[in-house]
Structures are given as C-alpha cells and as structure tokens.
Coordinates of C-alpha atoms in Angstrom, one line a residue:
Chain A
M1 CA 58.8 7.8 -0.1
T2 CA 56.2 5.3 1.2
I3 CA 57.5 2.0 2.9
V4 CA 55.0 -1.0 2.5
V5 CA 54.8 -3.3 5.4
S6 CA 53.0 -6.2 4.2
E7 CA 52.7 -10.1 5.0
D8 CA 52.3 -10.5 1.3
D9 CA 56.1 -10.7 0.8
E10 CA 56.0 -9.9 -3.1
D11 CA 55.5 -6.4 -2.8
A12 CA 56.7 -5.6 0.9
D13 CA 59.7 -3.5 1.9
Y14 CA 59.4 -5.0 5.3
S15 CA 57.7 -8.1 6.9
P16 CA 55.5 -7.0 9.8
F17 CA 57.8 -8.8 12.4
A18 CA 61.0 -7.1 10.9
F19 CA 59.4 -3.8 10.9
L20 CA 59.1 -3.8 14.6
E21 CA 62.9 -4.0 14.9
T22 CA 63.4 -1.0 12.6
T23 CA 63.5 2.7 13.3
V24 CA 62.2 4.6 10.2
K25 CA 61.0 8.1 9.4
N26 CA 59.0 7.7 6.3
D27 CA 55.5 7.3 5.4
I28 CA 54.4 3.9 6.0
L29 CA 51.5 1.7 4.2
N30 CA 50.7 -1.0 6.6
V31 CA 48.9 -4.0 4.6
S32 CA 47.3 -6.7 6.5
H33 CA 44.1 -8.7 6.4
D34 CA 43.8 -8.3 10.2
Y35 CA 44.2 -5.3 12.1
R36 CA 42.6 -6.4 15.1
Y37 CA 44.1 -5.0 18.4
Q38 CA 46.9 -7.2 20.0
K39 CA 47.5 -8.8 16.3
M40 CA 50.6 -8.0 14.1
G41 CA 48.7 -5.7 11.8
Y42 CA 47.7 -2.9 14.7
Y43 CA 51.3 -3.2 16.0
V44 CA 52.9 -2.2 12.9
S45 CA 50.9 1.0 12.8
M46 CA 51.6 1.5 16.4
H47 CA 55.2 1.2 16.1
A48 CA 55.1 3.5 12.9
E49 CA 53.4 6.0 15.0
L50 CA 56.1 5.6 17.8
C51 CA 58.6 6.2 15.6
G52 CA 56.7 9.3 14.5
C53 CA 55.9 8.3 10.9
N54 CA 52.5 9.1 9.2
V55 CA 51.0 5.7 8.7
T56 CA 48.0 4.2 6.8
P57 CA 45.9 3.0 8.9
R58 CA 46.2 5.2 12.0
C59 CA 45.9 3.1 15.6
S60 CA 42.7 5.4 16.5
D61 CA 41.1 4.7 13.0
I62 CA 41.7 0.8 13.5
L63 CA 40.3 0.8 17.0
D64 CA 37.0 3.0 16.2
T65 CA 36.2 0.6 13.1
H66 CA 36.7 -2.6 15.2
R67 CA 34.2 -1.0 18.1
N68 CA 30.7 -1.2 16.5
P69 CA 29.4 2.0 18.5
L70 CA 32.3 4.0 17.6
L71 CA 32.1 2.9 14.0
M72 CA 28.8 3.9 13.6
I73 CA 29.2 7.2 15.2
R74 CA 31.9 8.1 12.8
A75 CA 30.9 6.5 9.6
S76 CA 27.6 8.5 10.0
R77 CA 29.4 11.7 10.7
A78 CA 31.2 11.0 7.5
G79 CA 27.9 10.7 5.5
I80 CA 27.8 7.1 5.1
P81 CA 24.6 5.6 5.3
C82 CA 24.0 3.5 8.6
L83 CA 21.3 1.7 10.5
P84 CA 20.6 2.8 14.0
Y85 CA 22.2 0.7 16.7
R86 CA 21.3 0.4 20.2
L87 CA 24.0 -0.7 23.1
V88 CA 22.5 -3.2 25.0
A89 CA 23.8 -3.8 28.6
G90 CA 22.0 -6.4 31.1
D91 CA 18.7 -8.1 30.9
E92 CA 16.5 -5.7 28.8
R93 CA 13.4 -6.7 27.4
N94 CA 11.3 -5.7 24.5
M95 CA 13.9 -4.8 22.1
G96 CA 12.4 -5.9 18.9
C97 CA 12.8 -8.5 16.5
P98 CA 14.2 -9.6 14.0
A99 CA 17.6 -7.9 14.8
L100 CA 21.3 -8.2 14.2
C101 CA 23.8 -8.5 16.9
F102 CA 27.5 -7.5 17.0
A103 CA 30.0 -8.4 19.8
V104 CA 31.4 -5.3 21.7
N105 CA 33.7 -7.7 23.7
P106 CA 37.5 -8.2 23.2
Y107 CA 37.1 -12.1 22.3
T108 CA 34.6 -12.4 19.6
C109 CA 35.3 -11.9 16.1
N110 CA 32.9 -12.9 13.2
S111 CA 29.9 -12.1 15.6
V112 CA 27.4 -11.2 13.4
T113 CA 24.3 -12.8 14.3
Q114 CA 20.9 -12.5 12.6
V115 CA 18.0 -13.4 15.3
K116 CA 14.4 -13.8 14.4
T117 CA 12.5 -14.4 17.9
E118 CA 12.9 -12.9 21.2
S119 CA 14.2 -16.2 22.8
Q120 CA 16.8 -16.4 20.0
L121 CA 17.5 -12.5 20.9
Y122 CA 18.5 -13.5 24.9
R123 CA 20.4 -16.3 24.0
T124 CA 22.6 -14.4 21.6
L125 CA 23.0 -11.3 24.0
K126 CA 23.8 -13.7 26.6
S127 CA 26.4 -15.5 24.5
L128 CA 27.9 -12.1 22.9
S129 CA 28.0 -10.2 26.1
V130 CA 29.9 -13.0 28.0
N131 CA 27.1 -13.2 30.7
N132 CA 26.3 -9.6 30.9
R133 CA 30.0 -8.7 31.2
Y134 CA 30.2 -6.4 27.8
P135 CA 27.7 -4.6 25.7
V136 CA 26.2 -5.7 22.6
S137 CA 25.5 -3.5 19.8
V138 CA 21.8 -4.4 18.1
Q139 CA 20.6 -3.1 15.1
P140 CA 17.2 -3.8 13.5
L141 CA 17.1 -6.5 10.8
V142 CA 15.4 -4.8 7.7
G143 CA 17.2 -6.1 4.8
E144 CA 19.1 -8.6 3.2
V145 CA 22.4 -8.8 4.9
K146 CA 25.7 -8.7 2.8
E147 CA 29.6 -9.3 3.3
A148 CA 31.7 -7.0 1.1
V149 CA 35.4 -7.2 1.2
Q150 CA 36.9 -4.0 0.6
V151 CA 40.4 -3.6 -0.8
F152 CA 41.7 -0.2 -0.8
G153 CA 38.1 1.1 -1.2
E154 CA 37.2 -1.5 -4.1
T155 CA 34.9 -4.2 -3.6
D156 CA 33.2 -6.8 -5.8
V157 CA 29.8 -6.6 -4.3
P158 CA 28.1 -3.7 -6.6
E159 CA 25.6 -2.7 -3.9
A160 CA 28.2 -1.9 -1.4
R161 CA 30.5 0.0 -3.9
S162 CA 29.9 3.6 -2.8
I163 CA 30.3 2.6 1.1
A164 CA 33.5 0.7 0.6
K165 CA 34.8 3.9 -1.5
K166 CA 33.6 6.2 1.5
F167 CA 34.7 3.9 4.2
Y168 CA 38.2 3.8 2.9
E169 CA 38.2 7.5 2.4
T170 CA 37.2 7.9 5.9
F171 CA 39.1 5.2 7.7
R172 CA 42.0 4.4 5.3
I173 CA 42.0 0.7 6.2
P174 CA 43.4 -1.3 3.4
I175 CA 41.8 -4.3 3.9
G176 CA 38.7 -5.3 5.9
K177 CA 35.0 -6.6 5.5
L178 CA 31.8 -4.6 5.4
I179 CA 28.6 -5.7 7.0
V180 CA 26.0 -4.0 5.1
Q181 CA 22.1 -4.3 4.7
M182 CA 20.1 -3.6 1.7
V183 CA 17.2 -1.4 2.9
D184 CA 14.9 -0.1 0.1
G185 CA 17.6 -0.9 -2.6
E186 CA 20.1 1.1 -0.4
A187 CA 23.2 -0.6 1.4
K188 CA 23.6 0.5 4.9
L189 CA 26.4 -0.1 6.8
C190 CA 26.2 -2.2 10.1
H191 CA 29.4 -3.5 10.9
F192 CA 33.2 -4.2 10.1
E193 CA 35.3 -7.3 10.8
P194 CA 39.0 -8.5 9.6
T195 CA 39.2 -10.8 6.8
T196 CA 40.7 -14.0 6.4
K197 CA 43.7 -14.3 4.4
K198 CA 42.1 -16.1 1.8
E199 CA 39.2 -13.6 1.5
V200 CA 41.6 -11.1 0.0
D201 CA 42.2 -10.5 -3.7
W202 CA 46.1 -10.3 -3.4
A203 CA 46.6 -9.7 -6.8
L204 CA 44.6 -6.4 -6.6
V205 CA 46.4 -5.7 -3.3
R206 CA 49.4 -6.0 -5.4
D207 CA 48.2 -3.4 -8.2
K208 CA 47.2 -1.0 -5.3
V209 CA 50.6 -1.2 -3.8
H210 CA 52.3 -0.6 -6.8
A211 CA 50.1 2.3 -7.4
V212 CA 50.9 4.0 -4.3
K213 CA 54.5 3.1 -4.5
C214 CA 55.1 4.8 -8.2
H215 CA 52.6 7.6 -7.0
Chain B
M1 CA 31.0 20.6 37.4
K2 CA 29.5 17.4 36.7
I3 CA 31.9 14.5 36.9
G4 CA 30.7 11.0 35.5
C5 CA 32.6 8.1 37.3
F6 CA 32.8 5.1 34.9
V7 CA 32.6 2.0 36.9
E8 CA 32.0 -1.7 36.5
K9 CA 30.2 -4.2 39.1
Y10 CA 33.9 -5.5 40.1
S11 CA 35.2 -2.1 40.9
F12 CA 33.3 -2.6 44.3
H13 CA 34.5 -6.0 44.9
T14 CA 36.7 -5.2 47.9
R15 CA 36.0 -2.7 50.8
E16 CA 39.3 -1.0 50.1
E17 CA 38.4 -0.1 46.6
A18 CA 34.8 1.1 47.3
T19 CA 36.0 3.1 50.1
A20 CA 38.6 4.8 47.7
L21 CA 36.0 5.3 45.5
D22 CA 33.7 6.8 47.9
R23 CA 36.7 9.1 49.0
F24 CA 36.8 10.4 45.3
K25 CA 33.0 11.4 45.6
R26 CA 33.5 13.1 48.7
A27 CA 36.4 15.0 47.7
A28 CA 34.4 16.3 44.6
E29 CA 31.3 16.9 46.7
A30 CA 33.3 18.9 49.3
K31 CA 34.4 21.1 46.2
G32 CA 30.9 21.7 45.2
H33 CA 31.0 19.1 42.3
L34 CA 28.4 16.6 41.4
F35 CA 30.2 13.0 41.4
E36 CA 27.9 10.3 39.5
Y37 CA 29.0 6.7 38.9
I38 CA 28.2 5.6 35.5
F39 CA 27.7 1.8 34.4
K40 CA 27.7 0.5 31.0
R41 CA 23.7 1.1 30.8
D42 CA 24.5 4.8 31.1
M43 CA 26.9 5.2 28.2
D44 CA 24.3 7.4 26.5
R45 CA 24.5 9.7 29.4
I46 CA 28.1 10.8 28.6
P47 CA 27.2 14.2 27.1
E48 CA 25.6 15.3 30.3
Y49 CA 29.1 15.3 32.1
D50 CA 31.5 17.9 32.0
A51 CA 34.3 15.2 33.0
V52 CA 34.7 11.6 33.0
F53 CA 36.8 9.7 35.4
I54 CA 37.4 6.1 34.7
R55 CA 37.6 2.9 37.4
A56 CA 37.3 0.1 35.3
T57 CA 39.6 -2.1 33.2
T58 CA 40.8 0.2 30.2
D59 CA 42.2 -2.0 27.8
P60 CA 41.1 -0.7 24.0
M61 CA 38.9 -4.0 23.6
N62 CA 36.9 -3.1 26.8
T63 CA 34.0 -1.1 27.3
A64 CA 35.9 1.5 29.4
Y65 CA 38.0 2.4 26.0
V66 CA 34.9 3.0 24.2
V67 CA 33.6 5.5 26.8
S68 CA 36.9 7.0 27.1
R69 CA 37.0 7.5 23.1
M70 CA 33.4 8.8 23.3
A71 CA 33.9 11.4 26.0
D72 CA 37.3 12.5 24.3
A73 CA 35.7 12.9 20.8
L74 CA 32.7 15.2 23.0
G75 CA 35.6 17.2 24.3
K76 CA 35.4 16.2 27.8
V77 CA 38.0 16.1 30.4
V78 CA 39.0 12.4 30.6
I79 CA 41.2 10.3 32.7
D80 CA 42.1 7.8 31.1
D81 CA 42.3 9.5 27.7
P82 CA 42.3 7.2 24.8
H83 CA 45.8 8.3 23.5
S84 CA 47.2 7.0 27.0
I85 CA 45.0 3.7 27.1
R86 CA 46.4 2.8 23.7
V87 CA 49.9 3.5 24.7
C88 CA 49.9 1.9 28.2
S89 CA 47.8 -1.2 27.7
S90 CA 49.8 -3.4 25.7
K91 CA 53.1 -4.5 26.9
V92 CA 54.3 -4.7 23.2
V93 CA 53.8 -1.1 22.8
L94 CA 55.5 -0.1 25.9
D95 CA 58.4 -2.1 25.2
D96 CA 58.6 -0.1 22.1
L97 CA 58.2 3.0 24.0
F98 CA 61.0 2.2 26.2
R99 CA 63.3 1.3 23.4
Q100 CA 62.4 4.4 21.5
N101 CA 63.0 6.8 24.5
G102 CA 65.9 5.4 25.9
I103 CA 64.3 4.5 29.2
P104 CA 66.1 1.8 31.6
S105 CA 64.4 -1.2 31.8
P106 CA 65.2 -5.2 31.9
K107 CA 66.5 -6.5 28.9
S108 CA 63.9 -7.8 26.4
L109 CA 62.8 -9.2 23.2
L110 CA 59.6 -9.5 21.1
F111 CA 58.6 -12.9 20.2
A112 CA 56.1 -14.0 17.3
G113 CA 56.4 -17.6 17.5
D114 CA 59.6 -18.4 15.6
F115 CA 60.5 -21.6 17.5
G116 CA 63.4 -22.6 14.9
E117 CA 66.4 -23.8 16.9
E118 CA 68.7 -20.8 15.7
N119 CA 66.3 -18.0 16.8
L120 CA 65.5 -20.0 20.3
R121 CA 69.2 -20.1 20.7
H122 CA 69.6 -16.3 20.2
V123 CA 67.0 -15.7 22.5
F124 CA 68.3 -17.7 25.2
E125 CA 71.7 -16.4 25.0
Y126 CA 70.6 -13.0 25.3
L127 CA 68.2 -13.3 28.0
G128 CA 69.6 -16.2 29.8
F129 CA 67.4 -18.5 32.3
P130 CA 65.0 -18.1 34.0
L131 CA 63.3 -15.8 31.6
V132 CA 60.1 -14.0 31.8
L133 CA 57.2 -14.3 29.2
K134 CA 54.5 -11.6 29.4
A135 CA 51.4 -11.4 27.1
P136 CA 50.6 -8.0 26.1
Y137 CA 47.5 -7.6 28.2
T138 CA 48.8 -8.6 31.4
K139 CA 47.0 -6.8 34.3
F140 CA 47.9 -7.3 38.0
S141 CA 50.9 -9.6 37.1
S142 CA 48.6 -12.0 35.3
H143 CA 49.6 -13.5 32.1
V144 CA 53.4 -13.0 33.2
E145 CA 55.3 -16.3 33.7
K146 CA 58.9 -17.4 34.5
A147 CA 60.5 -20.3 32.2
H148 CA 63.3 -22.2 33.8
D149 CA 64.2 -24.2 30.5
G150 CA 63.5 -24.3 26.8
A151 CA 60.7 -27.0 27.3
E152 CA 59.0 -24.7 29.8
F153 CA 59.4 -21.8 27.6
R154 CA 57.8 -23.5 24.5
L155 CA 54.7 -24.5 26.6
I156 CA 54.1 -21.0 28.1
A157 CA 54.8 -19.0 24.6
A158 CA 52.7 -21.1 22.5
R159 CA 49.7 -20.5 25.1
Y160 CA 50.2 -17.1 25.1
L161 CA 50.8 -17.0 21.4
K162 CA 46.9 -18.4 21.1
N163 CA 45.8 -14.8 22.1
A164 CA 48.3 -12.5 20.8
T165 CA 51.1 -11.8 18.5
P166 CA 54.0 -10.9 19.5
I167 CA 54.5 -11.3 23.0
V168 CA 57.5 -10.0 25.2
L169 CA 60.3 -11.7 26.7
Q170 CA 62.4 -9.9 29.4
E171 CA 65.4 -11.0 31.5
Y172 CA 64.7 -12.1 35.0
M173 CA 65.4 -9.5 37.6
P174 CA 64.9 -10.7 41.5
S175 CA 63.6 -8.0 43.9
G176 CA 62.1 -8.0 47.0
F177 CA 59.6 -5.4 46.1
D178 CA 58.4 -3.0 43.1
W179 CA 58.1 0.7 43.5
R180 CA 54.8 2.0 42.5
V181 CA 55.1 5.7 41.3
G182 CA 51.3 7.4 40.8
M183 CA 52.1 10.4 38.6
L184 CA 49.6 13.2 37.7
D185 CA 50.6 16.1 35.6
N186 CA 54.1 14.7 35.1
K187 CA 54.7 15.1 39.1
I188 CA 54.7 12.3 42.0
L189 CA 51.1 12.0 43.3
Y190 CA 52.0 9.3 45.6
L191 CA 54.5 6.3 46.5
C192 CA 54.6 3.1 47.6
K193 CA 56.4 0.0 47.8
Y194 CA 54.7 -3.3 46.5
Y195 CA 56.3 -6.3 48.2
M196 CA 56.0 -9.5 46.7
P197 CA 54.4 -12.1 48.8
R198 CA 56.7 -15.0 50.6
G199 CA 57.5 -17.4 48.4
G200 CA 56.3 -15.5 45.5
W201 CA 58.2 -13.5 42.7
K202 CA 55.5 -11.0 41.4
V203 CA 53.3 -8.7 43.3
R204 CA 50.6 -11.2 42.9
S205 CA 52.1 -14.8 43.0
L206 CA 50.9 -18.2 43.1
V207 CA 52.1 -19.7 46.4
D208 CA 51.2 -23.1 47.3
G209 CA 48.3 -23.0 44.6
K210 CA 46.8 -19.9 45.8
N211 CA 47.0 -16.4 44.4
Q212 CA 48.5 -14.0 47.0
W213 CA 49.2 -10.5 47.2
G214 CA 52.3 -9.0 48.9
R215 CA 52.3 -6.2 51.3
V216 CA 51.9 -2.6 50.4
V217 CA 53.7 0.0 51.9
P218 CA 53.0 3.7 51.5
I219 CA 55.7 6.2 51.7
L220 CA 55.6 9.8 51.6
R221 CA 56.2 11.3 48.1
K222 CA 58.6 14.0 49.2
N223 CA 60.7 10.8 50.4
A224 CA 61.1 9.5 46.7
P225 CA 64.7 8.8 45.6
K226 CA 66.1 11.6 43.3
K227 CA 66.8 9.0 40.5
L228 CA 63.6 7.2 41.0
E229 CA 61.7 10.7 40.6
E230 CA 63.7 11.6 37.4
L231 CA 63.1 8.5 35.7
A232 CA 59.2 8.6 36.7
V233 CA 58.9 11.9 35.3
N234 CA 60.8 10.9 31.9
V235 CA 58.4 8.4 31.4
S236 CA 55.2 9.9 32.2
K237 CA 56.3 12.7 29.9
C238 CA 56.7 10.3 27.1
V239 CA 53.0 9.2 27.3
G240 CA 51.2 12.4 28.5
D241 CA 50.2 14.6 31.8
G242 CA 47.4 12.2 32.6
L243 CA 47.1 9.7 35.9
Y244 CA 49.8 7.1 35.8
G245 CA 51.3 4.2 38.0
L246 CA 54.7 3.2 37.2
D247 CA 56.1 0.0 38.0
V248 CA 59.7 0.2 38.7
K249 CA 62.7 -2.2 40.2
E250 CA 65.5 -1.0 42.1
I251 CA 68.6 -3.2 41.6
D252 CA 72.0 -2.0 43.5
G253 CA 71.0 1.7 43.4
R254 CA 69.6 1.6 39.5
F255 CA 66.2 2.0 38.9
F256 CA 64.6 0.0 35.9
C257 CA 61.0 1.0 34.3
I258 CA 58.7 -2.3 34.3
E259 CA 55.7 -0.6 33.1
I260 CA 53.7 2.5 33.2
N261 CA 50.0 1.7 34.1
D262 CA 47.2 4.0 32.7
N263 CA 44.1 3.8 35.3
P264 CA 46.4 2.9 38.5
S265 CA 44.4 1.0 41.2
F266 CA 43.3 3.0 44.6
Y267 CA 42.9 1.1 47.5
A268 CA 41.7 2.8 50.8
D269 CA 44.8 3.5 53.2
L270 CA 47.3 2.0 51.0
E271 CA 48.3 4.3 48.1
D272 CA 46.6 7.3 49.7
G273 CA 48.3 5.9 53.3
K274 CA 50.7 8.9 53.2
D275 CA 49.4 11.3 50.6
P276 CA 45.9 11.4 51.5
D277 CA 45.2 14.7 49.2
L278 CA 45.6 12.6 46.2
Y279 CA 41.8 12.7 45.7
E280 CA 41.6 16.4 45.8
K281 CA 44.3 16.6 43.4
I282 CA 42.8 14.3 40.8
I283 CA 39.4 15.9 41.2
D284 CA 41.0 19.3 40.6
R285 CA 42.5 18.1 37.4
L286 CA 39.3 16.7 36.2
T287 CA 37.5 20.2 37.0
S288 CA 40.4 22.2 35.5
G289 CA 38.9 22.0 32.0
R290 CA 42.6 20.8 30.6
P291 CA 42.4 17.8 28.5
V292 CA 44.8 15.4 29.0
K293 CA 47.9 16.1 26.7
P294 CA 49.6 13.4 24.7
G295 CA 53.2 13.3 25.7
T296 CA 56.6 13.4 23.6
Y297 CA 55.4 10.4 21.3
R298 CA 52.4 11.6 20.3
L299 CA 50.2 9.3 18.4
N300 CA 48.1 10.3 15.3
E301 CA 44.8 11.3 16.4
E302 CA 41.4 11.8 14.3
S303 CA 42.0 15.2 12.6

C-alpha cells in the first residue's frame, strides 16, 4: 500500500507536518512542489527513510538533482542528453561566452543566468559564488533556453518530453522544473530547480496520484 | 596510498586547526602515504586519490557534500561519507533519529510555524520556559537561542523559519559543560569536556556583546564514564562506523545526547591533548580500504 504525503489536501493521506509525527512502515509517495534541503518536502522523505520505508523520491536523489554537477554526472550516465559543464572556483579567465551559469551555493534558488559578455560573466560569477565562497557551474549557451515543469515525467513543453520522462525514470522526483537548451533541434538538460506552487498543474498531479493509489 | 584532504581557506584560519591538519599530514607520511590538500578548484582530481578526508563544513548544500558524494560514487574511502552527512547535518533529522531509536535526549518538538494560540499553549506547557530554539543547520552553537517568554519565542522562531521549515524546539537543560565524545568505528577515539564560557550557556556564547568560547579540557578516553560510553556507542551505531563527535549533557549522573556531528573539529593540543594517537587511527581507517558503512538506520542509496 502506498501512503501519499502531499501539501495538496485533496488526495493526501497525511499533510507533510502530520507525517513527521507518525511511524509508518509502508511505501510512501511524497508529493511536493519543493524538495530542497531544509524544506518540508525533503524532511518527509528523510523521515520515511528513517522509518525504514521505501519512499519516492529518495533523499540521495533529491540532493543529487539539486546540485548541478551531481545532476549532470548522473543524468549523463542515465543516457539523458546533457550539455558539458565546468565548475568554476575563484577568479578564472577566458571561460568563453555566451554562457549559462548556475549557483552551487546553499542560498540561491532560480539562479539560471544567461551571460553574453566576459564582464557580465565575472559579475555573475561573483554574485552566484557569494564572493568566491562556492563554485559555480558554467555551461556553454548554444541554444534557446526553455523551462519545462515536469509532473511525474510529463510536461507540456513538447521539446522536453523525452527528457522529462527519462528524468523521472532516473530520479523519481514527482514535481520539478527542468532547464533545457535546444541545440540543433534536440533538447539537452542543463539544470533542475524546484517549482512554485502555482506553476504546478495540480489536476494532473491528482490524476497521477489516483493512478498510483489504484495500482 | 594517496589521500586527498578536502579543505577550504577557513580551515587554516586558526593556528590550532592548521597545526592539527599538519599532524594529520605527518601521521600519513610517517606511514608512507601521500597526503595532499585539495581545494574547490581541485575537485576534478578526486579520481586520482584512494581516499578522501574532509576538513570543511559538510552540510549537504555546501561544496564538501558534493566532494563526498563524488568520492563515494567513485568507490573511494571517504570520511565523511554522504550518508553520515545527511543524517548529522540537520538537527531536525537528528531529532527524528533520536526518537526512532529511543536515545535519551532533551524533550523536544518540531515547529513549522503554527503560531495559533492553542498550539503555542501546548508547546509552552510541554517544554516550559526558557526553551531552546534550534535552526536545523546550526553549527558551533550558532542559530541556537533561548526564549524566556512567548514574545521572544515568536521573534526568534519567525527569524529561523525564514530559512528552514520546520525548526527544533527543546527543553533547556542547564549544565557547566558538554561532553564531546569523538567516535571512530563505533569506539571512543578521544574525549573532552567543552565548558561554557563564564556568563554564557552554550560552548560559544555571546557574552558582553562578544562571541566567546569556553575552555576545552581533554580527558583520557579510557576514563570515560561507562554510561557515557554506552550512549555514545549506541548513538554512533545508528549513523554508521565513520568519524563522529557527540555532544552529551550530564545531569545528575544521567546522560542526554544533544547531537552527533559528522566532521568533528580538531584543534592541536585540545581534542588530541590526552590521546595523540587519534591522527594515526584516522589515517589507518582511511587507508584500510573499508568504506564507511551506514548504521542501523540505513538510508536508501542509489542502487
């Protein structure tokens, strides 16, 4: 039996906070729009794991998807088309522009920054690295950047459908935002971010949850 | 063997910490191993090393976690391993771990921001005043504050909840010192008393507007009280067989676990003051080829 923990009351067996007070031994489906470390979505999975449950998504997958270099390593291994990345630490020069930058620091969310010139790049690196305290992931900007909200492997962005499906099969994160670049007609994965609650199609989430429960 | 020691600039800020790092290096070299410091810019070189030792803040959102996860994924022996970091870095998770395993610890509650009158009455009746508020990411007693009344509680809680939900509330247990028990392979590696500074209530307290540390008194590990040793072994077994530092309060002969830290700090002549062989033991563990094994509460890993 699968127990659903969700912030969407309609289909939840437990609200996230109520779940933290329980001790259950079932399979758990944790539905959240935000699984970031230190947020309720993360703690639900952690609590389920401490209780010895099989949980979707797992904490290791959550953390891997939210750290750009770890996401890129695992996504490439899983056969998801990815763009190359470089971790930049300190005052490096001649990195090449245009570029797409992502924070690898604990504070910045929605960090995706497109830079066209070297001076823009240095300013962005300084900001995203919190004055060189953290590395920044830099990728070449070679195509159109698109955001695709995926819900259980589905997205309404046609170009990102195949990536969304593979992403969900690999990482089992029910809800999240994929950042892709279109290169020669093919989507390539660049990054993953949490969604805001209003970006999510909750009717689709409910359908998916029903399907899981009925199964 | 080749050991990579991941450090950040701040790991060398104090003479005592830098000296301790040098003692690790000497211990490794005395045994014929290569010991190199690696910084953020060297992360791509992790595959070159046989083992990785982390001496930097290991919260999952920090660079050190990425290093640990990379090293672990590559099959290196890594202290700290990502599993231990995930368990120890969040006080919310530790609170859960203690409950699930019946570990004696201060009475506590999670608080997710329900400031309703009924809920607050329950919280205040259960924990009493003063009560302690802890942000999940506290390190070295930072983001741990005492509230003496409801108004103070509301202010501190609202501030902590901006960055994390939920936070931990605990009953206040006054004591002159905390035991610090260093553990490796589920055995005591070193033992200290971390005293509160005069006029403070935490090992690092704000006294007269200044952050002050209390004294650290090393104790021979063989002199650890039996009950303290039993508690420390039980707690570390829940997490794994890596390197941990436990904070324990002793109240009227009873011991209460406050937290278990992955990546415990080492300052020359303090933690190693009575048991200087700790460097050698850690190097031996790193070069043993044995990866750190998750404890009784094994969290799901990538298959």
